[in-house]
Amino acid sequence: MTTYGVTGATGHFGQNAIKELAKLVPAANIVALARNTQKAEQIVPEGVEVRSGDYTDEKQLEESLKGIDRLLFISSQPGGPVARLTQHENIVKAAKNAKVGYIAYTSFPHANISEAPLASDHKATEKLILKTGIDHSFLRNNWYLENETATIKAAFNGKPFVYAAGDGKVGWALESEYSEAAAKVLTSNTPKDIYEFSGTSRTYQDLANAIKGDFDVKSLSISDFQKDLQDSGMDEGTAEIVASIQDLIRQGNLDENSDDLPKVLGRELTPLTKALEIVSEK
């Protein structure tokens, strides 16, 4: 019997990955790892075992990972009190010491060669996993359409659709599609080492064109975009981060032509108009 583990089980990605995993293998073969085990116990499918999974506690992780054959390692969020790379080091060390046989890690597009600041932790984590010699798949997720929720909802409500990425393209897809694909890779008998998961690459103007309604579309410079965010009440640090992502897209870092995502899912991705409606309703 193969035992499957999923870290970050209470996050949106982890929750859906476990739900999809439970459609593919018996729930009794799944272990959900979460910092907040009480919350996890309330949301995982019946029969799924919950264990402690605090990314900052290597020894706890090692204990929790014992007996797990195949692990879906969901990357943590940056900006916490413990550096994200330190958290990732803890998980990789714990997985090696616990003798986990395979790791599927949610990474960044073309992490091994990307110069984008957001790629640095992922590039380092991929190297850590490679160094262990553990069988692996790097799930290099492009961009969740949900990352654009505020912009999409504004347009649906008749407010301006504002961006600063110019003609830069992004491989948007729904987070649920990325997490379902992760579950399918985890259970695959012949997974690839690398998946460049992505939807069809589109511009922000393409997104705006697919939204029904009457609203203005504003393409700004990076500096004007950041100023616009701060004028709307966002703090300078956050505005700088959001603007830097627009700049990253403007420079082509998220332009992708891979069909790995629909291939793994075994179907076409949700049509853009429908996907936008789903996001607008969240």
PDB file of C-alpha atoms in Angstrom:
ATOM      1  CA  MET A   1       0.000   0.000   0.000  1.00  0.00           C
ATOM      2  CA  THR A   2       1.346   3.421  -0.993  1.00  0.00           C
ATOM      3  CA  THR A   3       0.907   6.215   1.537  1.00  0.00           C
ATOM      4  CA  TYR A   4       0.523   9.749   0.176  1.00  0.00           C
ATOM      5  CA  GLY A   5       1.304  12.901   2.151  1.00  0.00           C
ATOM      6  CA  VAL A   6       0.290  16.499   1.441  1.00  0.00           C
ATOM      7  CA  THR A   7       1.852  19.452   3.258  1.00  0.00           C
ATOM      8  CA  GLY A   8       0.050  22.753   3.784  1.00  0.00           C
ATOM      9  CA  ALA A   9      -3.216  20.863   4.021  1.00  0.00           C
ATOM     10  CA  THR A  10      -5.336  23.789   5.254  1.00  0.00           C
ATOM     11  CA  GLY A  11      -4.453  26.164   2.426  1.00  0.00           C
ATOM     12  CA  HIS A  12      -6.655  26.478  -0.679  1.00  0.00           C
ATOM     13  CA  PHE A  13      -4.195  24.505  -2.809  1.00  0.00           C
ATOM     14  CA  GLY A  14      -3.709  21.787  -0.201  1.00  0.00           C
ATOM     15  CA  GLN A  15      -7.402  21.401   0.512  1.00  0.00           C
ATOM     16  CA  ASN A  16      -8.284  20.873  -3.118  1.00  0.00           C
ATOM     17  CA  ALA A  17      -5.288  18.625  -3.776  1.00  0.00           C
ATOM     18  CA  ILE A  18      -6.398  16.335  -0.942  1.00  0.00           C
ATOM     19  CA  LYS A  19      -9.994  16.368  -2.160  1.00  0.00           C
ATOM     20  CA  GLU A  20      -8.830  15.361  -5.651  1.00  0.00           C
ATOM     21  CA  LEU A  21      -6.359  12.817  -4.267  1.00  0.00           C
ATOM     22  CA  ALA A  22      -9.192  11.142  -2.351  1.00  0.00           C
ATOM     23  CA  LYS A  23     -10.914  10.510  -5.710  1.00  0.00           C
ATOM     24  CA  LEU A  24      -7.845   8.616  -6.925  1.00  0.00           C
ATOM     25  CA  VAL A  25      -6.730   6.594  -3.885  1.00  0.00           C
ATOM     26  CA  PRO A  26      -8.406   5.416  -0.656  1.00  0.00           C
ATOM     27  CA  ALA A  27      -8.680   8.172   1.959  1.00  0.00           C
ATOM     28  CA  ALA A  28      -7.010   5.843   4.457  1.00  0.00           C
ATOM     29  CA  ASN A  29      -3.850   6.054   2.339  1.00  0.00           C
ATOM     30  CA  ILE A  30      -3.640   9.857   2.617  1.00  0.00           C
ATOM     31  CA  VAL A  31      -1.884  11.868   5.326  1.00  0.00           C
ATOM     32  CA  ALA A  32      -2.633  15.590   5.606  1.00  0.00           C
ATOM     33  CA  LEU A  33       0.141  17.631   7.228  1.00  0.00           C
ATOM     34  CA  ALA A  34      -0.837  20.957   8.757  1.00  0.00           C
ATOM     35  CA  ARG A  35       0.397  23.446  11.318  1.00  0.00           C
ATOM     36  CA  ASN A  36      -3.179  23.790  12.593  1.00  0.00           C
ATOM     37  CA  THR A  37      -4.213  20.167  12.999  1.00  0.00           C
ATOM     38  CA  GLN A  38      -7.601  21.031  14.511  1.00  0.00           C
ATOM     39  CA  LYS A  39      -8.545  23.043  11.450  1.00  0.00           C
ATOM     40  CA  ALA A  40      -7.264  20.290   9.167  1.00  0.00           C
ATOM     41  CA  GLU A  41      -9.347  17.642  10.923  1.00  0.00           C
ATOM     42  CA  GLN A  42     -12.474  19.687  10.242  1.00  0.00           C
ATOM     43  CA  ILE A  43     -11.906  20.047   6.503  1.00  0.00           C
ATOM     44  CA  VAL A  44     -10.161  16.922   5.180  1.00  0.00           C
ATOM     45  CA  PRO A  45     -12.258  14.108   3.653  1.00  0.00           C
ATOM     46  CA  GLU A  46     -13.374  11.404   6.063  1.00  0.00           C
ATOM     47  CA  GLY A  47     -10.693   8.777   6.597  1.00  0.00           C
ATOM     48  CA  VAL A  48      -7.708  11.032   5.884  1.00  0.00           C
ATOM     49  CA  GLU A  49      -5.138  11.019   8.685  1.00  0.00           C
ATOM     50  CA  VAL A  50      -3.977  14.391  10.008  1.00  0.00           C
ATOM     51  CA  ARG A  51      -0.470  14.927  11.368  1.00  0.00           C
ATOM     52  CA  SER A  52       1.441  17.977  12.560  1.00  0.00           C
ATOM     53  CA  GLY A  53       3.242  19.747   9.737  1.00  0.00           C
ATOM     54  CA  ASP A  54       4.802  22.985  10.908  1.00  0.00           C
ATOM     55  CA  TYR A  55       7.337  24.049   8.269  1.00  0.00           C
ATOM     56  CA  THR A  56       9.482  25.679  10.966  1.00  0.00           C
ATOM     57  CA  ASP A  57       9.938  22.482  13.021  1.00  0.00           C
ATOM     58  CA  GLU A  58      12.255  20.027  11.269  1.00  0.00           C
ATOM     59  CA  LYS A  59      12.109  17.306  13.946  1.00  0.00           C
ATOM     60  CA  GLN A  60       8.324  17.402  14.084  1.00  0.00           C
ATOM     61  CA  LEU A  61       8.217  17.176  10.297  1.00  0.00           C
ATOM     62  CA  GLU A  62      10.558  14.209  10.266  1.00  0.00           C
ATOM     63  CA  GLU A  63       8.331  12.364  12.713  1.00  0.00           C
ATOM     64  CA  SER A  64       5.194  13.222  10.744  1.00  0.00           C
ATOM     65  CA  LEU A  65       6.722  12.161   7.424  1.00  0.00           C
ATOM     66  CA  LYS A  66       7.651   8.668   8.613  1.00  0.00           C
ATOM     67  CA  GLY A  67       5.826   6.021   6.600  1.00  0.00           C
ATOM     68  CA  ILE A  68       4.943   8.399   3.763  1.00  0.00           C
ATOM     69  CA  ASP A  69       6.002   7.076   0.380  1.00  0.00           C
ATOM     70  CA  ARG A  70       4.999   9.938  -1.908  1.00  0.00           C
ATOM     71  CA  LEU A  71       4.833  13.558  -0.758  1.00  0.00           C
ATOM     72  CA  LEU A  72       3.186  16.614  -2.295  1.00  0.00           C
ATOM     73  CA  PHE A  73       5.325  19.445  -0.933  1.00  0.00           C
ATOM     74  CA  ILE A  74       3.409  22.710  -1.316  1.00  0.00           C
ATOM     75  CA  SER A  75       5.718  25.711  -1.142  1.00  0.00           C
ATOM     76  CA  SER A  76       5.127  28.127   1.730  1.00  0.00           C
ATOM     77  CA  GLN A  77       4.381  31.825   1.483  1.00  0.00           C
ATOM     78  CA  PRO A  78       7.244  34.328   1.681  1.00  0.00           C
ATOM     79  CA  GLY A  79       7.389  37.108   4.250  1.00  0.00           C
ATOM     80  CA  GLY A  80       6.895  35.118   7.459  1.00  0.00           C
ATOM     81  CA  PRO A  81       9.005  35.360  10.625  1.00  0.00           C
ATOM     82  CA  VAL A  82      11.014  32.338   9.422  1.00  0.00           C
ATOM     83  CA  ALA A  83      12.464  32.697   5.913  1.00  0.00           C
ATOM     84  CA  ARG A  84      10.674  30.615   3.302  1.00  0.00           C
ATOM     85  CA  LEU A  85      13.892  28.919   2.180  1.00  0.00           C
ATOM     86  CA  THR A  86      14.627  27.898   5.777  1.00  0.00           C
ATOM     87  CA  GLN A  87      11.161  26.357   5.971  1.00  0.00           C
ATOM     88  CA  HIS A  88      11.772  24.506   2.721  1.00  0.00           C
ATOM     89  CA  GLU A  89      15.154  23.244   3.947  1.00  0.00           C
ATOM     90  CA  ASN A  90      13.393  21.824   6.994  1.00  0.00           C
ATOM     91  CA  ILE A  91      10.936  19.881   4.859  1.00  0.00           C
ATOM     92  CA  VAL A  92      13.567  18.530   2.476  1.00  0.00           C
ATOM     93  CA  LYS A  93      15.850  17.422   5.334  1.00  0.00           C
ATOM     94  CA  ALA A  94      12.910  15.859   7.163  1.00  0.00           C
ATOM     95  CA  ALA A  95      11.773  14.020   4.032  1.00  0.00           C
ATOM     96  CA  LYS A  96      15.258  12.596   3.474  1.00  0.00           C
ATOM     97  CA  ASN A  97      15.625  11.493   7.088  1.00  0.00           C
ATOM     98  CA  ALA A  98      12.130   9.990   7.082  1.00  0.00           C
ATOM     99  CA  LYS A  99      13.016   8.077   3.893  1.00  0.00           C
ATOM    100  CA  VAL A 100      10.244   9.560   1.746  1.00  0.00           C
ATOM    101  CA  GLY A 101      10.556   7.945  -1.682  1.00  0.00           C
ATOM    102  CA  TYR A 102       9.221  10.678  -3.947  1.00  0.00           C
ATOM    103  CA  ILE A 103       8.517  14.414  -3.732  1.00  0.00           C
ATOM    104  CA  ALA A 104       6.298  16.522  -5.986  1.00  0.00           C
ATOM    105  CA  TYR A 105       7.187  20.144  -5.275  1.00  0.00           C
ATOM    106  CA  THR A 106       5.168  23.204  -6.337  1.00  0.00           C
ATOM    107  CA  SER A 107       7.740  25.480  -7.929  1.00  0.00           C
ATOM    108  CA  PHE A 108       8.029  28.558 -10.180  1.00  0.00           C
ATOM    109  CA  PRO A 109       8.021  28.714 -14.007  1.00  0.00           C
ATOM    110  CA  HIS A 110      11.425  27.696 -15.393  1.00  0.00           C
ATOM    111  CA  ALA A 111      12.824  28.086 -11.878  1.00  0.00           C
ATOM    112  CA  ASN A 112      16.231  26.704 -12.825  1.00  0.00           C
ATOM    113  CA  ILE A 113      16.923  29.536 -15.282  1.00  0.00           C
ATOM    114  CA  SER A 114      14.554  32.308 -14.202  1.00  0.00           C
ATOM    115  CA  GLU A 115      16.112  35.552 -13.019  1.00  0.00           C
ATOM    116  CA  ALA A 116      12.865  36.766 -11.441  1.00  0.00           C
ATOM    117  CA  PRO A 117      13.269  37.544  -7.714  1.00  0.00           C
ATOM    118  CA  LEU A 118      10.232  35.368  -6.960  1.00  0.00           C
ATOM    119  CA  ALA A 119      12.047  32.366  -8.441  1.00  0.00           C
ATOM    120  CA  SER A 120      15.063  32.425  -6.115  1.00  0.00           C
ATOM    121  CA  ASP A 121      13.634  30.362  -3.228  1.00  0.00           C
ATOM    122  CA  HIS A 122      12.171  27.858  -5.677  1.00  0.00           C
ATOM    123  CA  LYS A 123      15.439  27.515  -7.578  1.00  0.00           C
ATOM    124  CA  ALA A 124      17.243  26.854  -4.295  1.00  0.00           C
ATOM    125  CA  THR A 125      14.596  24.368  -3.146  1.00  0.00           C
ATOM    126  CA  GLU A 126      14.797  22.420  -6.388  1.00  0.00           C
ATOM    127  CA  LYS A 127      18.566  22.173  -5.872  1.00  0.00           C
ATOM    128  CA  LEU A 128      18.046  20.920  -2.316  1.00  0.00           C
ATOM    129  CA  ILE A 129      15.697  18.199  -3.539  1.00  0.00           C
ATOM    130  CA  LEU A 130      18.077  17.194  -6.335  1.00  0.00           C
ATOM    131  CA  LYS A 131      20.915  16.925  -3.821  1.00  0.00           C
ATOM    132  CA  THR A 132      18.972  14.377  -1.725  1.00  0.00           C
ATOM    133  CA  GLY A 133      18.670  11.977  -4.650  1.00  0.00           C
ATOM    134  CA  ILE A 134      14.963  11.492  -3.890  1.00  0.00           C
ATOM    135  CA  ASP A 135      12.790  10.828  -6.940  1.00  0.00           C
ATOM    136  CA  HIS A 136      10.903  14.002  -7.714  1.00  0.00           C
ATOM    137  CA  SER A 137       8.676  16.078  -9.945  1.00  0.00           C
ATOM    138  CA  PHE A 138       8.925  19.842 -10.031  1.00  0.00           C
ATOM    139  CA  LEU A 139       5.452  21.261 -10.622  1.00  0.00           C
ATOM    140  CA  ARG A 140       6.365  24.653 -12.023  1.00  0.00           C
ATOM    141  CA  ASN A 141       3.036  26.408 -11.680  1.00  0.00           C
ATOM    142  CA  ASN A 142       2.514  29.519 -13.758  1.00  0.00           C
ATOM    143  CA  TRP A 143      -0.055  32.001 -12.366  1.00  0.00           C
ATOM    144  CA  TYR A 144      -3.369  31.428 -10.619  1.00  0.00           C
ATOM    145  CA  LEU A 145      -6.197  33.415 -12.159  1.00  0.00           C
ATOM    146  CA  GLU A 146      -7.236  34.085  -8.555  1.00  0.00           C
ATOM    147  CA  ASN A 147      -4.133  36.275  -8.219  1.00  0.00           C
ATOM    148  CA  GLU A 148      -6.088  38.816 -10.280  1.00  0.00           C
ATOM    149  CA  THR A 149      -9.245  38.656  -8.148  1.00  0.00           C
ATOM    150  CA  ALA A 150      -9.279  42.342  -7.179  1.00  0.00           C
ATOM    151  CA  THR A 151      -8.800  43.493 -10.784  1.00  0.00           C
ATOM    152  CA  ILE A 152     -11.407  41.059 -12.123  1.00  0.00           C
ATOM    153  CA  LYS A 153     -14.006  41.928  -9.483  1.00  0.00           C
ATOM    154  CA  ALA A 154     -13.496  45.635 -10.109  1.00  0.00           C
ATOM    155  CA  ALA A 155     -14.300  45.182 -13.795  1.00  0.00           C
ATOM    156  CA  PHE A 156     -17.354  43.018 -13.087  1.00  0.00           C
ATOM    157  CA  ASN A 157     -18.579  45.848 -10.855  1.00  0.00           C
ATOM    158  CA  GLY A 158     -18.058  48.460 -13.574  1.00  0.00           C
ATOM    159  CA  LYS A 159     -14.863  49.904 -12.101  1.00  0.00           C
ATOM    160  CA  PRO A 160     -11.624  50.405 -14.077  1.00  0.00           C
ATOM    161  CA  PHE A 161      -9.548  47.368 -15.012  1.00  0.00           C
ATOM    162  CA  VAL A 162      -6.034  48.630 -14.207  1.00  0.00           C
ATOM    163  CA  TYR A 163      -2.713  46.954 -14.981  1.00  0.00           C
ATOM    164  CA  ALA A 164       0.900  47.822 -15.794  1.00  0.00           C
ATOM    165  CA  ALA A 165       2.215  44.680 -17.484  1.00  0.00           C
ATOM    166  CA  GLY A 166       1.969  46.095 -20.983  1.00  0.00           C
ATOM    167  CA  ASP A 167       1.771  43.322 -23.590  1.00  0.00           C
ATOM    168  CA  GLY A 168       3.364  40.775 -21.251  1.00  0.00           C
ATOM    169  CA  LYS A 169       1.623  37.408 -21.316  1.00  0.00           C
ATOM    170  CA  VAL A 170       0.647  35.110 -18.465  1.00  0.00           C
ATOM    171  CA  GLY A 171      -0.399  31.455 -18.440  1.00  0.00           C
ATOM    172  CA  TRP A 172      -3.384  31.917 -16.141  1.00  0.00           C
ATOM    173  CA  ALA A 173      -5.421  28.931 -14.965  1.00  0.00           C
ATOM    174  CA  LEU A 174      -7.624  28.296 -11.949  1.00  0.00           C
ATOM    175  CA  GLU A 175      -5.861  27.268  -8.742  1.00  0.00           C
ATOM    176  CA  SER A 176      -8.162  24.249  -8.570  1.00  0.00           C
ATOM    177  CA  GLU A 177      -6.783  23.073 -11.925  1.00  0.00           C
ATOM    178  CA  TYR A 178      -3.188  23.325 -10.728  1.00  0.00           C
ATOM    179  CA  SER A 179      -3.968  21.481  -7.490  1.00  0.00           C
ATOM    180  CA  GLU A 180      -5.939  18.747  -9.260  1.00  0.00           C
ATOM    181  CA  ALA A 181      -2.978  18.226 -11.593  1.00  0.00           C
ATOM    182  CA  ALA A 182      -0.668  17.983  -8.578  1.00  0.00           C
ATOM    183  CA  ALA A 183      -2.789  15.152  -7.166  1.00  0.00           C
ATOM    184  CA  LYS A 184      -2.704  13.339 -10.503  1.00  0.00           C
ATOM    185  CA  VAL A 185       1.079  13.635 -10.774  1.00  0.00           C
ATOM    186  CA  LEU A 186       1.451  12.372  -7.200  1.00  0.00           C
ATOM    187  CA  THR A 187      -0.416   9.161  -8.092  1.00  0.00           C
ATOM    188  CA  SER A 188       1.180   8.692 -11.521  1.00  0.00           C
ATOM    189  CA  ASN A 189       3.225   5.560 -12.098  1.00  0.00           C
ATOM    190  CA  THR A 190       5.498   7.371 -14.558  1.00  0.00           C
ATOM    191  CA  PRO A 191       5.702  11.053 -13.567  1.00  0.00           C
ATOM    192  CA  LYS A 192       8.051  13.414 -15.387  1.00  0.00           C
ATOM    193  CA  ASP A 193      10.829  15.184 -13.517  1.00  0.00           C
ATOM    194  CA  ILE A 194       9.544  18.608 -14.594  1.00  0.00           C
ATOM    195  CA  TYR A 195       6.120  19.958 -15.496  1.00  0.00           C
ATOM    196  CA  GLU A 196       5.683  23.504 -16.745  1.00  0.00           C
ATOM    197  CA  PHE A 197       2.045  23.864 -15.715  1.00  0.00           C
ATOM    198  CA  SER A 198       0.248  26.730 -17.417  1.00  0.00           C
ATOM    199  CA  GLY A 199      -2.891  27.842 -19.163  1.00  0.00           C
ATOM    200  CA  THR A 200      -2.870  29.531 -22.554  1.00  0.00           C
ATOM    201  CA  SER A 201      -0.687  32.636 -22.395  1.00  0.00           C
ATOM    202  CA  ARG A 202      -2.695  35.840 -22.572  1.00  0.00           C
ATOM    203  CA  THR A 203      -2.289  39.553 -21.942  1.00  0.00           C
ATOM    204  CA  TYR A 204      -4.249  41.616 -19.446  1.00  0.00           C
ATOM    205  CA  GLN A 205      -6.064  43.159 -22.400  1.00  0.00           C
ATOM    206  CA  ASP A 206      -7.168  39.632 -23.346  1.00  0.00           C
ATOM    207  CA  LEU A 207      -8.561  39.210 -19.821  1.00  0.00           C
ATOM    208  CA  ALA A 208     -10.399  42.517 -20.039  1.00  0.00           C
ATOM    209  CA  ASN A 209     -11.852  41.581 -23.427  1.00  0.00           C
ATOM    210  CA  ALA A 210     -13.296  38.377 -21.944  1.00  0.00           C
ATOM    211  CA  ILE A 211     -15.130  40.162 -19.126  1.00  0.00           C
ATOM    212  CA  LYS A 212     -18.719  41.118 -19.885  1.00  0.00           C
ATOM    213  CA  GLY A 213     -19.814  44.594 -18.885  1.00  0.00           C
ATOM    214  CA  ASP A 214     -19.025  48.259 -19.255  1.00  0.00           C
ATOM    215  CA  PHE A 215     -15.781  49.411 -17.665  1.00  0.00           C
ATOM    216  CA  ASP A 216     -12.623  51.333 -18.526  1.00  0.00           C
ATOM    217  CA  VAL A 217      -9.322  49.580 -19.194  1.00  0.00           C
ATOM    218  CA  LYS A 218      -6.228  51.455 -18.004  1.00  0.00           C
ATOM    219  CA  SER A 219      -2.704  50.388 -18.992  1.00  0.00           C
ATOM    220  CA  LEU A 220      -0.264  52.302 -16.787  1.00  0.00           C
ATOM    221  CA  SER A 221       3.490  52.560 -16.422  1.00  0.00           C
ATOM    222  CA  ILE A 222       4.975  50.645 -13.491  1.00  0.00           C
ATOM    223  CA  SER A 223       5.610  53.867 -11.538  1.00  0.00           C
ATOM    224  CA  ASP A 224       2.106  55.235 -12.154  1.00  0.00           C
ATOM    225  CA  PHE A 225       0.616  51.867 -11.237  1.00  0.00           C
ATOM    226  CA  GLN A 226       2.466  51.818  -7.925  1.00  0.00           C
ATOM    227  CA  LYS A 227       1.408  55.401  -7.208  1.00  0.00           C
ATOM    228  CA  ASP A 228      -2.200  54.485  -8.047  1.00  0.00           C
ATOM    229  CA  LEU A 229      -2.066  51.615  -5.533  1.00  0.00           C
ATOM    230  CA  GLN A 230      -0.701  53.855  -2.804  1.00  0.00           C
ATOM    231  CA  ASP A 231      -3.260  56.561  -3.561  1.00  0.00           C
ATOM    232  CA  SER A 232      -5.965  53.935  -3.088  1.00  0.00           C
ATOM    233  CA  GLY A 233      -4.664  53.202   0.429  1.00  0.00           C
ATOM    234  CA  MET A 234      -2.161  50.380  -0.064  1.00  0.00           C
ATOM    235  CA  ASP A 235       1.031  50.714   1.982  1.00  0.00           C
ATOM    236  CA  GLU A 236       4.235  51.488   0.115  1.00  0.00           C
ATOM    237  CA  GLY A 237       5.878  48.104   0.694  1.00  0.00           C
ATOM    238  CA  THR A 238       2.918  46.094  -0.561  1.00  0.00           C
ATOM    239  CA  ALA A 239       2.403  48.439  -3.502  1.00  0.00           C
ATOM    240  CA  GLU A 240       6.036  47.958  -4.472  1.00  0.00           C
ATOM    241  CA  ILE A 241       5.666  44.168  -4.412  1.00  0.00           C
ATOM    242  CA  VAL A 242       2.470  44.228  -6.503  1.00  0.00           C
ATOM    243  CA  ALA A 243       4.073  46.597  -9.009  1.00  0.00           C
ATOM    244  CA  SER A 244       7.184  44.407  -9.218  1.00  0.00           C
ATOM    245  CA  ILE A 245       5.009  41.450 -10.236  1.00  0.00           C
ATOM    246  CA  GLN A 246       3.520  43.545 -13.026  1.00  0.00           C
ATOM    247  CA  ASP A 247       7.054  44.385 -14.113  1.00  0.00           C
ATOM    248  CA  LEU A 248       7.999  40.704 -14.008  1.00  0.00           C
ATOM    249  CA  ILE A 249       5.087  39.953 -16.348  1.00  0.00           C
ATOM    250  CA  ARG A 250       5.908  42.912 -18.585  1.00  0.00           C
ATOM    251  CA  GLN A 251       9.371  41.397 -19.068  1.00  0.00           C
ATOM    252  CA  GLY A 252       7.921  38.079 -20.241  1.00  0.00           C
ATOM    253  CA  ASN A 253       8.726  35.895 -17.224  1.00  0.00           C
ATOM    254  CA  LEU A 254       5.308  34.195 -17.239  1.00  0.00           C
ATOM    255  CA  ASP A 255       4.847  33.742 -20.998  1.00  0.00           C
ATOM    256  CA  GLU A 256       4.485  29.977 -21.528  1.00  0.00           C
ATOM    257  CA  ASN A 257       3.517  27.622 -24.360  1.00  0.00           C
ATOM    258  CA  SER A 258       3.479  24.291 -22.485  1.00  0.00           C
ATOM    259  CA  ASP A 259       0.463  21.967 -22.664  1.00  0.00           C
ATOM    260  CA  ASP A 260       1.522  19.969 -19.579  1.00  0.00           C
ATOM    261  CA  LEU A 261      -1.469  21.110 -17.516  1.00  0.00           C
ATOM    262  CA  PRO A 262      -4.318  19.985 -19.814  1.00  0.00           C
ATOM    263  CA  LYS A 263      -2.384  16.806 -20.631  1.00  0.00           C
ATOM    264  CA  VAL A 264      -2.127  15.808 -16.969  1.00  0.00           C
ATOM    265  CA  LEU A 265      -5.741  16.769 -16.294  1.00  0.00           C
ATOM    266  CA  GLY A 266      -6.850  14.805 -19.361  1.00  0.00           C
ATOM    267  CA  ARG A 267      -9.134  17.584 -20.533  1.00  0.00           C
ATOM    268  CA  GLU A 268      -9.192  21.150 -21.766  1.00  0.00           C
ATOM    269  CA  LEU A 269      -8.904  23.882 -19.151  1.00  0.00           C
ATOM    270  CA  THR A 270     -11.929  25.884 -18.033  1.00  0.00           C
ATOM    271  CA  PRO A 271     -12.820  28.393 -20.797  1.00  0.00           C
ATOM    272  CA  LEU A 272     -11.579  31.870 -19.919  1.00  0.00           C
ATOM    273  CA  THR A 273     -15.009  33.522 -19.755  1.00  0.00           C
ATOM    274  CA  LYS A 274     -16.250  30.851 -17.338  1.00  0.00           C
ATOM    275  CA  ALA A 275     -13.051  30.944 -15.273  1.00  0.00           C
ATOM    276  CA  LEU A 276     -13.358  34.721 -14.902  1.00  0.00           C
ATOM    277  CA  GLU A 277     -16.936  34.325 -13.667  1.00  0.00           C
ATOM    278  CA  ILE A 278     -15.785  31.742 -11.118  1.00  0.00           C
ATOM    279  CA  VAL A 279     -13.148  34.120  -9.781  1.00  0.00           C
ATOM    280  CA  SER A 280     -15.548  37.071  -9.703  1.00  0.00           C
ATOM    281  CA  GLU A 281     -17.922  35.081  -7.477  1.00  0.00           C
ATOM    282  CA  LYS A 282     -15.299  34.149  -4.869  1.00  0.00           C
TER     283      LYS A 282
END
